[in-house]
Amino acid sequence: MRTLICALVATSVLAAACSTGSGETQSDVDGTTPEAPATTTTGSAAGTDAAVEVETEVDVEDDAAPVTAEPTPTTEPFFPRTDDGRPFLELSLEEKIDEFLNLPNTTFAANIAAEMGVTGDERWVPWILDVMRFGGTRDVTQQAMGALETLTGVESSEDFTTDYVRYGSWSRSQAIDPGDGYEDWKGVLYAYVDFRYEDLLAQVTDRVTLAAIQWGGVRRGGIPELNNPDRLTPAQADFMTPEELVLGVVIDTEAVAYPVRFLARHELANDVVGEVPVALGYCTLCLTALMFDRRLPDGRVLTFQTSGLLMDSNKIMIDNETESLWNHLSGTAFAGPLAGTRLEQFPVATVRWGDWIGDHPDSATLDTPPPTYFPEMPERPPIAYDYTPGAAYRTYYSVSELWFPTFETPDWFDAKEEVVTIDRNGNSLALSLPELGQAGPFVYVLGGEPLVIVPNQGGARVYSAAGTEGVQADAWRHEAPVELAPDGVLHDQLLVTGLDRHSGLDIALPRIVSSQSFWFAWYGLHPDTEIWPPVDAS
């Protein structure tokens, strides 16, 4: 499928603010998958107080590499008048910031970024990253890169996306506090993308966390979630292929398989399984699927949207009832009325469709989602996606580079290596998925609790062997192989055999919650994690 893209101009908040004030992105217009941050093209408006948006149309493939439009070179910068008539260049840095927030434009942005760089104060790094993200011209980008190189001591690559990730990750790992005034700065800039962001970000009370939040390329709801999606029987889902991956869940004996081909486009599904209201969140940037219980202890039921914001290259969810912001990887609200609330999780199996229906022949799956229409905006085209398996984010998954900042990550695994993850009783573990593909079922003792790891073609299921009686202790020794009973791998329990060394009695082990993600995402949330296989000290 081919789409028309407006030369990436709409991704520049400064250009949009100066010309239309809308900040609308192309993903809002035609539903294309957001790509890596890109610089944009603007022109200088001689004799006016605003930059003029230069809009062209480019025909590209949906799965093409992120496009960076070459900014138009400028001559002498034009400085709009300040409110009191004072020359902009004579203002202090703090006064320049105030003028910029009153009238965002690329000339002010470039000058401010450069001046922040010469202060030698690292607190300006998050501010400059925001300028770089939304700047829109070659001059802004170059001034921001130079300033960041000066403040961090890290050499610039002179490539926009590389530097944006490099310096953003440096700032995150150093836990840079951007200091007083940053709340207003961030709120005003992000309001040009979506006016609702100013109030949402005002809920974030920790400035280090606020600095870590990045715009992902779409506004709130710009990636339409699935709400109570229509279902099919396996026989009706004749478009599904045996090898494609699904996200399988069983609650109260009801089995549902969510095709990755759909969740990779919509990223959220508010649904009901086994009479339990649930939300399946799927972060395409960190390749993580988690199933949450939408019920709160007081009886309220939440519904979730994609906020359009990211933290550590991981989606931030928002609930429509309280507008709290939620960390997807932890299922915890970190800002808003529900801050500190953690959602209960259900196990999700990442497996091939053929294997899933072999184990769950009565499972339901999803029908192909219809196009998303916008009755309140009849001029807006409906969103219709290419649901071919593997089409979504094909470019991103084919390269090792990240598109957004995160914590600096140890190279124990490649940043985008898939890992099976466990967070249990204050202990965490990441197991290399490629290595698991070569292993049979085995025991891993985590925090004193023996867990049985059962690899499959798409991931692994994890079961607890704690509290089993009549079994010799060495049966649960660390990395001991485990013999499974015939047809013993079930969604909610595992049958193992022969552990008592006498009668060969089958023992049922309960399944625990585990998940999968890219290594960088897991480490960012669990820096003290254990890993398997362990690093060779030699």
Coordinates of C-alpha atoms in Angstrom, one line a residue:
M1 CA 0.0 0.0 0.0
R2 CA 1.3 3.4 -0.9
T3 CA 0.6 6.6 0.9
L4 CA 1.1 10.3 0.3
I5 CA 3.2 12.0 3.0
C6 CA 3.5 15.8 3.4
A7 CA 7.3 15.9 3.4
L8 CA 7.4 15.3 7.2
V9 CA 6.6 19.0 7.8
A10 CA 3.8 18.1 10.2
T11 CA 6.2 16.5 12.6
S12 CA 7.8 19.8 13.4
V13 CA 6.1 21.4 16.3
L14 CA 7.8 24.7 15.7
A15 CA 6.8 24.8 12.0
A16 CA 3.2 23.8 12.8
A17 CA 3.0 26.3 15.7
C18 CA 4.2 29.2 13.6
S19 CA 2.0 28.5 10.7
T20 CA -1.2 26.8 11.9
G21 CA -0.9 26.1 15.6
S22 CA -2.3 22.6 15.0
G23 CA 0.8 20.4 15.4
E24 CA -1.1 17.7 13.5
T25 CA 1.1 14.8 12.4
Q26 CA 0.8 12.7 9.3
S27 CA -0.1 9.7 11.4
D28 CA -3.2 11.6 12.5
V29 CA -4.1 12.2 8.8
D30 CA -3.7 8.9 7.2
G31 CA -2.9 6.3 9.9
T32 CA 0.6 5.5 8.8
T33 CA 2.8 3.9 11.3
P34 CA 5.0 6.5 13.1
E35 CA 8.6 6.3 12.1
A36 CA 11.8 7.5 13.6
P37 CA 12.1 11.1 14.5
A38 CA 13.1 13.2 11.5
T39 CA 14.1 16.7 10.8
T40 CA 11.8 18.8 8.7
T41 CA 11.6 21.5 6.1
T42 CA 10.5 25.1 6.9
G43 CA 11.1 28.3 5.1
S44 CA 11.9 31.7 6.6
A45 CA 9.2 34.4 6.4
A46 CA 10.9 37.6 5.7
G47 CA 9.1 40.6 7.1
T48 CA 6.8 38.5 9.4
D49 CA 7.0 37.1 12.8
A50 CA 6.5 33.5 11.8
A51 CA 8.1 30.7 9.8
V52 CA 6.0 29.5 6.8
E53 CA 5.3 25.8 6.4
V54 CA 6.6 24.5 3.1
E55 CA 4.4 21.5 2.2
T56 CA 5.2 19.0 -0.6
E57 CA 4.0 15.5 -1.3
V58 CA 6.3 12.5 -1.3
D59 CA 5.2 9.0 -2.5
V60 CA 6.8 6.3 -0.3
E61 CA 6.3 2.7 0.7
D62 CA 4.8 2.1 4.2
D63 CA 7.8 0.0 5.1
A64 CA 10.4 2.3 3.7
A65 CA 13.2 3.5 6.0
P66 CA 12.6 6.6 8.0
V67 CA 12.7 9.6 5.7
T68 CA 14.6 12.8 6.7
A69 CA 13.7 15.7 4.5
E70 CA 16.7 18.0 3.7
P71 CA 16.0 21.4 5.4
T72 CA 16.2 24.4 3.2
P73 CA 19.4 26.4 3.9
T74 CA 18.8 29.8 5.4
T75 CA 20.8 33.0 5.1
E76 CA 20.8 35.6 7.9
P77 CA 18.3 34.6 10.7
F78 CA 15.3 36.7 11.1
F79 CA 14.5 37.6 14.7
P80 CA 10.9 38.5 15.4
R81 CA 10.3 41.5 17.7
T82 CA 10.0 40.8 21.4
D83 CA 6.8 42.0 23.2
D84 CA 8.6 45.0 24.7
G85 CA 10.6 45.8 21.6
R86 CA 14.0 44.8 23.1
P87 CA 16.3 43.0 20.7
F88 CA 16.1 39.3 21.2
L89 CA 19.9 38.8 21.2
E90 CA 20.3 41.2 24.1
L91 CA 18.0 39.1 26.4
S92 CA 19.2 36.8 29.1
L93 CA 18.8 33.0 28.4
E94 CA 15.8 32.9 30.8
E95 CA 14.2 35.8 29.0
K96 CA 14.8 34.2 25.6
I97 CA 13.1 31.1 26.9
D98 CA 10.1 33.1 27.9
E99 CA 10.0 34.8 24.5
F100 CA 10.3 31.5 22.7
L101 CA 7.4 30.0 24.6
N102 CA 5.3 33.0 23.7
L103 CA 6.3 32.7 20.0
P104 CA 7.9 29.4 19.2
N105 CA 10.0 29.6 16.0
T106 CA 13.1 28.0 14.6
T107 CA 15.3 31.1 14.8
F108 CA 14.7 31.5 18.5
A109 CA 15.2 27.7 19.0
A110 CA 18.6 27.6 17.3
N111 CA 19.8 30.6 19.3
I112 CA 18.6 29.2 22.6
A113 CA 20.1 25.7 21.9
A114 CA 23.5 27.3 21.2
E115 CA 23.4 29.5 24.3
M116 CA 22.4 26.6 26.5
G117 CA 25.5 24.7 25.2
V118 CA 28.0 27.3 26.2
T119 CA 26.7 27.5 29.8
G120 CA 28.4 24.2 30.7
D121 CA 25.4 23.2 32.8
E122 CA 24.2 19.7 32.1
R123 CA 20.7 20.5 33.3
W124 CA 20.0 22.0 29.8
V125 CA 20.5 18.7 28.1
P126 CA 16.7 17.7 28.3
W127 CA 15.7 21.2 27.1
I128 CA 18.0 20.9 24.1
L129 CA 16.7 17.4 23.3
D130 CA 13.2 18.9 23.1
V131 CA 14.4 21.6 20.8
M132 CA 16.1 19.0 18.7
R133 CA 13.0 16.8 18.5
F134 CA 10.8 19.6 17.4
G135 CA 13.2 22.1 15.8
G136 CA 12.5 21.6 12.1
T137 CA 15.6 23.2 10.3
R138 CA 19.2 22.2 9.7
D139 CA 20.4 25.2 11.7
V140 CA 18.3 24.1 14.8
T141 CA 19.6 20.5 14.5
Q142 CA 23.2 21.5 14.1
Q143 CA 23.1 24.0 17.0
A144 CA 21.4 21.3 19.2
M145 CA 23.9 18.6 18.3
G146 CA 26.8 20.9 18.9
A147 CA 25.4 22.0 22.3
L148 CA 24.8 18.4 23.3
E149 CA 28.3 17.4 22.3
T150 CA 29.7 20.2 24.5
L151 CA 27.6 19.5 27.5
T152 CA 27.9 15.7 27.5
G153 CA 31.5 15.2 26.2
V154 CA 30.1 12.6 23.8
E155 CA 31.1 13.1 20.2
S156 CA 28.2 13.9 17.8
S157 CA 27.6 11.5 14.9
E158 CA 26.1 14.3 12.9
D159 CA 23.1 12.1 12.2
F160 CA 19.8 13.2 13.6
T161 CA 18.3 10.0 14.8
T162 CA 21.6 8.6 16.1
D163 CA 22.3 11.7 18.1
Y164 CA 18.7 12.0 19.4
V165 CA 18.9 8.5 20.8
R166 CA 22.6 8.8 21.9
Y167 CA 22.2 12.0 23.9
G168 CA 18.7 11.2 25.1
S169 CA 20.0 7.9 26.5
W170 CA 22.9 9.6 28.1
S171 CA 20.5 12.1 29.8
R172 CA 18.3 9.2 31.0
S173 CA 21.2 7.2 32.4
Q174 CA 22.7 10.2 34.2
A175 CA 19.2 11.0 35.7
I176 CA 19.6 14.6 34.7
D177 CA 17.3 17.0 36.6
P178 CA 16.4 19.8 34.1
G179 CA 15.7 22.2 37.0
D180 CA 13.2 25.0 37.5
G181 CA 11.0 26.1 34.7
Y182 CA 11.2 22.8 32.8
E183 CA 7.6 21.9 33.6
D184 CA 6.3 25.0 31.7
W185 CA 8.8 24.5 28.8
K186 CA 7.7 20.9 28.3
G187 CA 4.0 21.6 28.6
V188 CA 3.9 24.5 26.2
L189 CA 6.0 22.7 23.5
Y190 CA 4.0 19.5 23.7
A191 CA 0.7 21.4 23.7
Y192 CA 1.5 22.4 20.1
V193 CA 1.3 18.6 19.3
D194 CA -1.9 18.0 21.3
F195 CA -3.4 20.7 23.5
R196 CA -4.3 18.0 26.0
Y197 CA -0.6 17.2 26.7
E198 CA -0.1 20.3 28.8
D199 CA -2.5 19.2 31.5
L200 CA -1.4 15.5 31.2
L201 CA 2.3 16.4 31.7
A202 CA 1.5 18.7 34.5
Q203 CA 0.6 15.6 36.5
V204 CA 4.2 14.4 36.3
T205 CA 5.7 15.6 39.6
D206 CA 9.2 14.2 39.1
R207 CA 11.3 16.3 36.7
V208 CA 13.7 13.5 35.9
T209 CA 10.7 11.4 34.8
L210 CA 9.2 14.4 32.9
A211 CA 12.5 14.8 31.0
A212 CA 12.4 11.1 30.0
I213 CA 9.0 11.4 28.3
Q214 CA 9.3 11.8 24.6
W215 CA 6.7 12.3 21.8
G216 CA 6.2 9.2 19.8
G217 CA 4.9 10.8 16.6
V218 CA 1.2 10.6 17.1
R219 CA -1.3 12.5 19.2
R220 CA -3.4 10.9 22.0
G221 CA -5.5 8.2 20.3
G222 CA -3.6 8.6 17.1
I223 CA -3.1 4.9 17.0
P224 CA -6.7 3.7 17.4
E225 CA -7.2 1.0 20.0
L226 CA -9.5 -2.0 19.5
N227 CA -12.6 -1.9 21.7
N228 CA -14.5 -5.2 22.2
P229 CA -13.2 -6.5 18.8
D230 CA -15.3 -8.9 16.8
R231 CA -14.3 -12.6 17.1
L232 CA -14.2 -15.6 14.9
T233 CA -13.8 -19.3 15.4
P234 CA -10.7 -21.0 14.0
A235 CA -12.7 -22.3 11.1
Q236 CA -13.9 -18.8 10.2
A237 CA -10.4 -17.3 10.5
D238 CA -9.3 -18.9 7.2
F239 CA -7.0 -15.9 6.6
M240 CA -4.7 -17.0 9.4
T241 CA -1.5 -18.9 8.7
P242 CA -0.2 -21.7 10.9
E243 CA 3.2 -20.1 11.3
E244 CA 2.1 -16.6 12.2
L245 CA 2.3 -15.5 15.9
V246 CA -0.6 -14.9 18.1
L247 CA -0.9 -13.6 21.7
G248 CA -2.9 -16.3 23.5
V249 CA -4.7 -15.9 26.8
V250 CA -7.0 -18.2 28.8
I251 CA -9.2 -16.7 31.6
D252 CA -11.8 -18.9 33.4
T253 CA -11.6 -21.5 30.6
E254 CA -12.2 -19.0 27.8
A255 CA -9.3 -19.0 25.3
V256 CA -8.7 -16.1 22.9
A257 CA -5.9 -15.6 20.4
Y258 CA -5.0 -12.0 19.4
P259 CA -3.1 -12.0 16.1
V260 CA 0.1 -10.1 16.3
R261 CA -0.7 -8.8 12.8
F262 CA -3.5 -6.8 14.3
L263 CA -2.0 -5.7 17.6
A264 CA 1.2 -4.5 15.9
R265 CA -1.0 -1.9 14.2
H266 CA -3.4 -1.0 17.1
E267 CA -1.2 -1.7 20.1
L268 CA -4.2 -1.8 22.6
A269 CA -7.3 -3.9 22.9
N270 CA -10.0 -3.3 25.5
D271 CA -11.9 -6.5 25.8
V272 CA -13.6 -9.0 28.0
V273 CA -12.3 -12.6 28.5
G274 CA -13.9 -15.1 30.8
E275 CA -16.2 -12.2 32.0
V276 CA -13.1 -10.3 33.1
P277 CA -12.6 -6.8 31.6
V278 CA -9.0 -6.8 30.3
A279 CA -6.6 -4.7 28.3
L280 CA -4.0 -6.2 26.1
G281 CA -1.2 -3.7 25.6
Y282 CA 1.4 -4.3 22.8
C283 CA 4.4 -2.1 22.6
T284 CA 5.8 -2.4 19.1
L285 CA 9.0 -0.5 19.9
C286 CA 9.9 -2.8 22.8
L287 CA 8.1 -5.9 21.4
T288 CA 6.1 -6.6 24.6
A289 CA 2.6 -7.9 25.0
L290 CA 0.9 -7.7 28.5
M291 CA -2.7 -8.5 29.5
F292 CA -4.0 -6.4 32.4
D293 CA -7.2 -6.6 34.5
R294 CA -9.0 -3.3 33.9
R295 CA -10.8 -3.5 37.3
L296 CA -9.8 -1.3 40.2
P297 CA -10.3 -2.4 43.8
D298 CA -13.2 0.1 44.2
G299 CA -15.1 -1.5 41.4
R300 CA -14.4 1.0 38.6
V301 CA -13.4 -0.4 35.2
L302 CA -10.9 1.5 33.1
T303 CA -10.5 1.8 29.4
F304 CA -7.2 2.6 27.8
Q305 CA -5.8 4.5 24.9
T306 CA -2.4 5.0 23.4
S307 CA -1.2 8.4 24.7
G308 CA 1.2 9.1 21.9
L309 CA 4.0 9.5 24.5
L310 CA 6.9 7.3 25.2
M311 CA 9.3 6.7 28.0
D312 CA 12.5 4.6 27.5
S313 CA 11.2 3.7 24.0
N314 CA 8.1 2.1 25.7
K315 CA 4.5 3.2 25.2
I316 CA 2.7 5.2 27.8
M317 CA -0.9 4.3 28.2
I318 CA -3.6 6.6 29.4
D319 CA -7.0 5.7 30.9
N320 CA -10.0 7.6 29.8
E321 CA -11.7 7.6 33.2
T322 CA -9.0 9.5 35.3
E323 CA -6.5 10.4 32.6
S324 CA -3.7 8.9 34.6
L325 CA -0.5 7.9 32.7
W326 CA 0.6 4.3 32.9
N327 CA 4.0 2.6 32.3
H328 CA 3.1 -0.2 30.0
L329 CA 6.0 -2.5 31.0
S330 CA 5.1 -2.4 34.7
G331 CA 1.3 -1.8 34.5
T332 CA 1.8 1.0 37.0
A333 CA 0.3 4.5 36.9
F334 CA 3.1 7.0 37.5
A335 CA 1.1 10.2 37.1
G336 CA -2.4 11.4 37.7
P337 CA -5.1 10.5 40.2
L338 CA -4.2 6.8 40.1
A339 CA -0.4 7.3 40.5
G340 CA 1.0 4.2 42.3
T341 CA -1.8 1.9 41.3
R342 CA -0.6 -1.4 39.7
L343 CA -2.8 -3.5 37.5
E344 CA -3.1 -7.2 37.9
Q345 CA -1.8 -9.3 35.0
F346 CA -2.7 -12.5 33.3
P347 CA -0.2 -14.8 31.5
V348 CA 0.1 -14.3 27.7
A349 CA 1.5 -16.9 25.4
T350 CA 3.4 -15.8 22.3
V351 CA 3.0 -18.8 20.1
R352 CA 2.3 -19.9 16.5
W353 CA -1.3 -19.9 15.5
G354 CA -1.1 -23.6 14.5
D355 CA 0.3 -24.6 17.9
W356 CA -2.3 -22.5 19.8
I357 CA -5.3 -24.0 18.1
G358 CA -3.8 -27.4 18.5
D359 CA -3.8 -26.9 22.3
H360 CA -7.0 -24.8 22.3
P361 CA -9.2 -26.0 19.4
D362 CA -12.2 -24.0 20.8
S363 CA -10.2 -20.8 21.0
A364 CA -11.7 -17.6 19.5
T365 CA -9.6 -15.2 17.5
L366 CA -10.2 -11.7 16.1
D367 CA -11.9 -10.7 12.9
T368 CA -10.0 -8.2 10.7
P369 CA -10.7 -4.8 12.2
P370 CA -12.7 -2.4 10.0
P371 CA -11.4 0.9 9.0
T372 CA -11.5 3.6 11.7
Y373 CA -13.8 6.5 10.8
F374 CA -14.0 9.9 12.5
P375 CA -17.6 11.2 12.4
E376 CA -16.6 14.3 14.3
M377 CA -14.1 15.1 11.5
P378 CA -15.7 14.1 8.2
E379 CA -12.8 15.6 6.3
R380 CA -10.4 13.2 7.9
P381 CA -9.8 10.0 5.8
P382 CA -10.5 6.7 7.5
I383 CA -7.5 4.7 8.8
A384 CA -7.0 1.4 7.1
Y385 CA -3.9 -0.7 7.8
D386 CA -1.9 -3.3 6.0
Y387 CA -2.4 -6.3 8.2
T388 CA 0.0 -8.6 6.4
P389 CA 2.0 -10.6 9.0
G390 CA 5.3 -8.8 9.5
A391 CA 4.4 -5.7 7.7
A392 CA 4.2 -3.4 10.7
Y393 CA 7.5 -1.8 11.7
R394 CA 9.4 -4.0 9.3
T395 CA 12.1 -1.4 8.9
Y396 CA 12.6 -1.0 12.7
Y397 CA 12.9 -4.7 13.3
S398 CA 15.4 -5.2 10.4
V399 CA 18.0 -2.9 12.0
S400 CA 19.8 -2.9 15.3
E401 CA 19.4 0.8 16.0
L402 CA 16.7 2.3 18.3
W403 CA 14.5 5.2 17.3
F404 CA 14.0 6.7 20.7
P405 CA 16.1 7.3 23.9
T406 CA 16.3 4.7 26.7
F407 CA 18.7 3.8 29.4
E408 CA 22.2 2.9 28.3
T409 CA 22.1 -0.9 28.2
P410 CA 24.9 -3.4 28.9
D411 CA 25.9 -5.5 25.9
W412 CA 25.2 -8.8 27.6
F413 CA 22.6 -9.2 24.8
D414 CA 22.0 -7.1 21.7
A415 CA 19.7 -4.2 22.5
K416 CA 16.9 -5.7 20.3
E417 CA 17.5 -9.3 21.3
E418 CA 14.2 -10.9 22.4
V419 CA 14.2 -12.1 26.0
V420 CA 11.6 -14.0 28.1
T421 CA 11.2 -12.0 31.3
I422 CA 10.0 -12.8 34.9
D423 CA 9.4 -10.3 37.7
R424 CA 8.6 -12.2 40.8
N425 CA 8.8 -11.5 44.6
G426 CA 11.3 -8.7 44.1
N427 CA 13.5 -10.8 41.8
S428 CA 13.8 -10.5 38.0
L429 CA 15.2 -12.6 35.2
A430 CA 15.8 -12.3 31.4
L431 CA 16.3 -15.4 29.3
S432 CA 17.6 -15.1 25.8
L433 CA 14.9 -16.3 23.4
P434 CA 17.4 -17.4 20.7
E435 CA 19.2 -19.6 23.3
L436 CA 15.9 -20.9 24.6
G437 CA 15.2 -22.1 21.1
Q438 CA 18.1 -24.6 21.6
A439 CA 17.1 -25.8 25.0
G440 CA 14.6 -28.2 26.5
P441 CA 12.5 -27.7 29.7
F442 CA 14.8 -26.9 32.6
V443 CA 14.8 -25.5 36.2
Y444 CA 15.8 -22.0 37.0
V445 CA 16.0 -21.1 40.7
L446 CA 15.1 -17.4 41.1
G447 CA 15.3 -15.9 44.6
G448 CA 15.2 -19.4 46.0
E449 CA 12.0 -20.4 44.1
P450 CA 12.4 -23.2 41.5
L451 CA 10.8 -22.3 38.2
V452 CA 10.3 -24.6 35.3
I453 CA 11.0 -22.9 31.9
V454 CA 9.3 -24.6 29.0
P455 CA 10.4 -23.1 25.6
N456 CA 8.1 -23.1 22.5
Q457 CA 8.4 -21.9 19.0
G458 CA 7.4 -18.4 19.8
G459 CA 8.6 -17.9 23.4
A460 CA 8.3 -19.8 26.6
R461 CA 5.9 -20.6 29.4
V462 CA 7.0 -20.5 33.1
Y463 CA 5.7 -22.6 36.0
S464 CA 6.4 -22.6 39.7
A465 CA 7.7 -25.7 41.4
A466 CA 7.6 -24.1 44.9
G467 CA 5.8 -26.1 47.6
T468 CA 5.7 -29.4 45.8
E469 CA 5.7 -32.3 48.2
G470 CA 7.2 -35.8 48.0
V471 CA 9.9 -34.7 45.5
Q472 CA 13.6 -35.0 46.1
A473 CA 15.3 -31.7 46.4
D474 CA 17.8 -32.4 43.6
A475 CA 14.9 -32.6 41.2
W476 CA 14.6 -28.8 41.4
R477 CA 18.3 -28.1 41.4
H478 CA 19.3 -25.1 39.3
E479 CA 19.4 -25.8 35.5
A480 CA 18.2 -29.4 36.0
P481 CA 16.4 -30.8 33.0
V482 CA 12.7 -31.6 33.4
E483 CA 10.8 -34.5 32.0
L484 CA 7.3 -33.5 30.9
A485 CA 4.3 -35.8 31.0
P486 CA 2.7 -36.6 27.6
D487 CA 0.5 -33.6 26.6
G488 CA 1.6 -32.0 29.9
V489 CA 2.1 -28.4 28.7
L490 CA -1.2 -26.6 29.5
H491 CA -1.9 -22.9 29.5
D492 CA -2.4 -22.7 33.3
Q493 CA -0.5 -25.7 34.5
L494 CA 2.3 -28.1 33.7
L495 CA 2.4 -31.8 34.2
V496 CA 5.8 -33.3 35.0
T497 CA 6.6 -36.9 35.5
G498 CA 8.9 -39.2 37.3
L499 CA 10.2 -36.7 39.9
D500 CA 9.7 -39.0 42.9
R501 CA 12.0 -41.6 41.4
H502 CA 9.7 -44.4 42.6
S503 CA 6.1 -44.3 41.2
G504 CA 6.6 -41.9 38.4
L505 CA 3.7 -39.9 39.7
D506 CA 2.7 -36.9 37.5
I507 CA 2.9 -33.6 39.4
A508 CA 0.9 -30.4 38.3
L509 CA 2.7 -27.1 38.5
P510 CA 0.9 -23.8 38.3
R511 CA 1.8 -21.3 35.6
I512 CA 3.1 -17.8 36.6
V513 CA 3.1 -14.6 34.7
S514 CA 6.0 -14.0 32.4
S515 CA 6.4 -11.9 29.3
Q516 CA 8.7 -11.1 26.4
S517 CA 10.5 -7.9 25.3
F518 CA 13.5 -6.5 23.7
W519 CA 16.5 -6.6 26.1
F520 CA 16.9 -2.8 26.2
A521 CA 13.4 -2.4 27.5
W522 CA 13.6 -5.0 30.2
Y523 CA 17.0 -3.7 31.5
G524 CA 15.6 -0.1 31.7
L525 CA 13.0 -1.2 34.2
H526 CA 15.1 -4.0 35.9
P527 CA 18.7 -2.9 36.0
D528 CA 19.4 -5.6 38.7
T529 CA 18.0 -8.4 36.6
E530 CA 19.6 -11.9 36.4
I531 CA 20.3 -13.2 32.9
W532 CA 20.4 -16.6 31.3
P533 CA 22.7 -17.8 29.9
P534 CA 25.0 -16.1 32.4
V535 CA 27.8 -13.9 31.1
D536 CA 31.0 -15.7 30.8
A537 CA 33.4 -14.0 33.3
S538 CA 36.4 -15.1 31.3

